[in-house]
Amino acid sequence: MLHQLNQIRTFIFDVDGVLTNGNVLVTENGEQLRQFNIKDGYALQLAVKKGYRIVVISGAKSLGVQKRLLGLGITDIFLGVSDKIAVFNKYQVEHHLEPSQMVYVGDDIPDLQVMRLAGLAVCPKDAVEEIKEISHYISPKNGGEGVARDIIEKVLKIQGDWSDIKPSAHDGSL
């Protein structure tokens, strides 16, 4: 797997069950709230700062999710997606990416086919069995509990990009 990590330049994440724990809190007015991990946030913004592509492809559609991701410097955000393969393929072609340069992190059946297209398929420890079976790496972290940080940190360390000369406590959420 170390050889694969050396080639990664693009991280693609699902939201629910990967960047969040998959739980949705519904308020009295019907607003749906999700919880993100701050350590994932640090790794995501550092990867952006270091020139890696961070892409989010999710069936979820939430203004709160979009604001959180934009606050971390992520601009390649595709929400409310019903055909993840079409978005993945279009993005790959537009950015001239080889599958070996891409990692896809998913956790459930809607991610299954698109994960097979990425050079490196990753899932959280609590992913469904079908996803675990096709994953090259199963993180020891559950969704929303540091799985993004886990894979980003591994890739950035292998490529010598993990250190941040001017670390900031600001993660874009303020």
Coordinates of C-alpha atoms in Angstrom, one line a residue:
M1 CA 0.0 0.0 0.0
L2 CA 2.9 2.4 0.6
H3 CA 3.6 2.6 -3.2
Q4 CA -0.1 3.6 -3.7
L5 CA 0.1 6.3 -1.1
N6 CA 3.1 7.9 -2.9
Q7 CA 1.0 8.6 -6.0
I8 CA -2.1 10.1 -4.4
R9 CA -2.9 13.7 -5.3
T10 CA -6.7 13.7 -5.0
F11 CA -8.8 12.7 -2.0
I12 CA -12.5 12.1 -2.6
F13 CA -14.9 11.8 0.3
D14 CA -18.5 10.9 0.9
V15 CA -20.1 12.9 3.7
D16 CA -22.5 10.9 5.8
G17 CA -20.8 8.0 7.5
V18 CA -17.3 9.2 6.4
L19 CA -16.9 12.9 7.3
T20 CA -19.7 12.5 9.8
N21 CA -20.8 9.6 12.0
G22 CA -23.9 9.1 9.8
N23 CA -26.3 10.4 12.4
V24 CA -28.7 13.2 11.5
L25 CA -30.3 15.4 14.2
V26 CA -33.6 16.8 12.9
T27 CA -34.7 20.0 14.6
E28 CA -38.4 21.0 15.1
N29 CA -38.2 23.1 11.9
G30 CA -36.9 20.1 9.9
E31 CA -33.3 21.3 9.7
Q32 CA -30.9 18.4 9.5
L33 CA -27.7 18.8 11.6
R34 CA -24.5 16.8 11.2
Q35 CA -21.4 16.6 13.4
F36 CA -17.9 16.9 11.9
N37 CA -14.6 15.9 13.5
I38 CA -12.2 18.8 14.2
K39 CA -9.1 16.6 13.6
D40 CA -10.5 15.7 10.2
G41 CA -11.0 19.4 9.6
Y42 CA -7.3 20.1 10.3
A43 CA -6.1 17.4 8.0
L44 CA -8.5 18.5 5.2
Q45 CA -7.4 22.1 5.3
L46 CA -3.7 21.2 5.5
A47 CA -4.1 18.9 2.4
V48 CA -5.7 21.8 0.5
K49 CA -2.9 24.1 1.7
K50 CA -0.3 21.6 0.5
G51 CA -1.9 21.5 -3.0
Y52 CA -3.8 18.2 -2.9
R53 CA -7.3 18.1 -4.4
I54 CA -10.1 17.5 -1.9
V55 CA -13.4 16.5 -3.5
V56 CA -16.7 15.8 -1.8
I57 CA -19.3 13.7 -3.6
S58 CA -22.4 13.1 -1.6
G59 CA -26.1 12.3 -2.0
A60 CA -26.7 14.6 1.0
K61 CA -27.7 18.2 0.2
S62 CA -27.1 20.6 3.1
L63 CA -26.2 24.3 3.3
G64 CA -24.4 23.6 6.7
V65 CA -22.2 20.9 5.1
Q66 CA -21.4 23.1 2.2
K67 CA -20.4 26.0 4.5
R68 CA -18.2 23.7 6.7
L69 CA -16.4 22.4 3.6
L70 CA -15.9 25.9 2.1
G71 CA -14.6 27.1 5.4
L72 CA -11.9 24.4 5.2
G73 CA -10.9 25.7 1.7
I74 CA -12.6 22.8 -0.2
T75 CA -14.2 24.1 -3.4
D76 CA -14.8 20.9 -5.3
I77 CA -18.1 20.1 -3.6
F78 CA -20.8 18.0 -5.2
L79 CA -23.9 17.6 -3.0
G80 CA -27.3 16.1 -3.8
V81 CA -25.6 13.7 -6.3
S82 CA -27.6 10.7 -7.4
D83 CA -25.0 9.4 -9.9
K84 CA -21.6 9.4 -8.2
I85 CA -19.9 7.6 -11.0
A86 CA -20.8 10.3 -13.5
V87 CA -19.5 13.1 -11.2
F88 CA -16.3 11.0 -10.6
N89 CA -15.7 10.3 -14.3
K90 CA -16.3 13.9 -15.3
Y91 CA -13.9 15.2 -12.6
Q92 CA -11.2 12.7 -13.5
V93 CA -11.4 13.7 -17.2
E94 CA -11.5 17.5 -16.5
H95 CA -8.5 17.3 -14.2
H96 CA -6.5 14.8 -16.2
L97 CA -6.2 12.4 -13.3
E98 CA -5.1 8.7 -13.4
P99 CA -7.0 6.4 -11.0
S100 CA -3.7 5.7 -9.2
Q101 CA -3.7 9.4 -8.1
M102 CA -7.1 9.2 -6.5
V103 CA -8.3 7.8 -3.2
Y104 CA -12.1 7.4 -2.6
V105 CA -13.4 7.1 0.9
G106 CA -16.9 5.7 1.2
D107 CA -18.9 3.7 3.7
D108 CA -22.1 2.4 2.1
I109 CA -23.7 0.9 -1.0
P110 CA -24.0 4.2 -3.0
D111 CA -20.2 4.4 -2.9
L112 CA -19.6 0.8 -4.0
Q113 CA -19.2 1.2 -7.8
V114 CA -17.4 4.5 -7.7
M115 CA -14.9 3.1 -5.2
R116 CA -13.9 0.5 -7.7
L117 CA -12.8 3.2 -10.1
A118 CA -10.4 4.9 -7.7
G119 CA -6.8 3.7 -7.4
L120 CA -7.2 3.4 -3.7
A121 CA -10.5 2.5 -2.0
V122 CA -10.7 3.3 1.7
C123 CA -13.5 2.9 4.2
P124 CA -14.1 3.6 7.9
K125 CA -14.1 0.7 10.4
D126 CA -17.9 0.8 10.6
A127 CA -18.6 0.7 6.9
V128 CA -21.0 -1.9 5.5
E129 CA -19.5 -5.4 4.7
E130 CA -19.8 -4.9 0.9
I131 CA -17.6 -1.8 1.1
K132 CA -15.1 -3.5 3.4
E133 CA -14.8 -6.3 0.9
I134 CA -13.6 -4.0 -1.9
S135 CA -11.5 -1.6 0.2
H136 CA -7.7 -1.6 -0.1
Y137 CA -7.6 -0.1 3.4
I138 CA -10.0 -0.2 6.3
S139 CA -9.3 2.6 8.7
P140 CA -9.3 1.8 12.4
K141 CA -11.5 4.8 12.8
N142 CA -15.3 4.9 12.5
G143 CA -17.0 7.4 10.2
G144 CA -16.9 10.9 11.6
E145 CA -14.3 9.9 14.1
G146 CA -11.1 10.6 12.2
V147 CA -11.1 8.4 9.1
A148 CA -10.3 11.4 6.9
R149 CA -7.5 12.4 9.2
D150 CA -6.2 8.9 9.1
I151 CA -5.8 8.5 5.4
I152 CA -4.7 12.1 4.7
E153 CA -2.1 11.9 7.4
K154 CA -0.7 8.6 6.0
V155 CA -0.5 10.1 2.5
L156 CA 1.0 13.4 3.5
K157 CA 3.6 11.7 5.8
I158 CA 4.7 9.3 3.0
Q159 CA 5.0 12.3 0.6
G160 CA 6.8 14.5 3.2
D161 CA 4.0 17.1 3.4
W162 CA 2.6 16.5 6.9
S163 CA 4.4 19.3 8.7
D164 CA 2.9 22.7 8.7
I165 CA 5.4 25.5 9.1
K166 CA 2.7 28.0 10.2
P167 CA 0.0 25.9 11.9
S168 CA -3.2 27.7 12.8
A169 CA -5.9 26.8 15.2
H170 CA -8.3 28.4 12.8
D171 CA -10.0 25.8 10.7
G172 CA -12.3 28.0 8.7
S173 CA -15.4 27.4 10.7
L174 CA -15.4 30.9 12.3

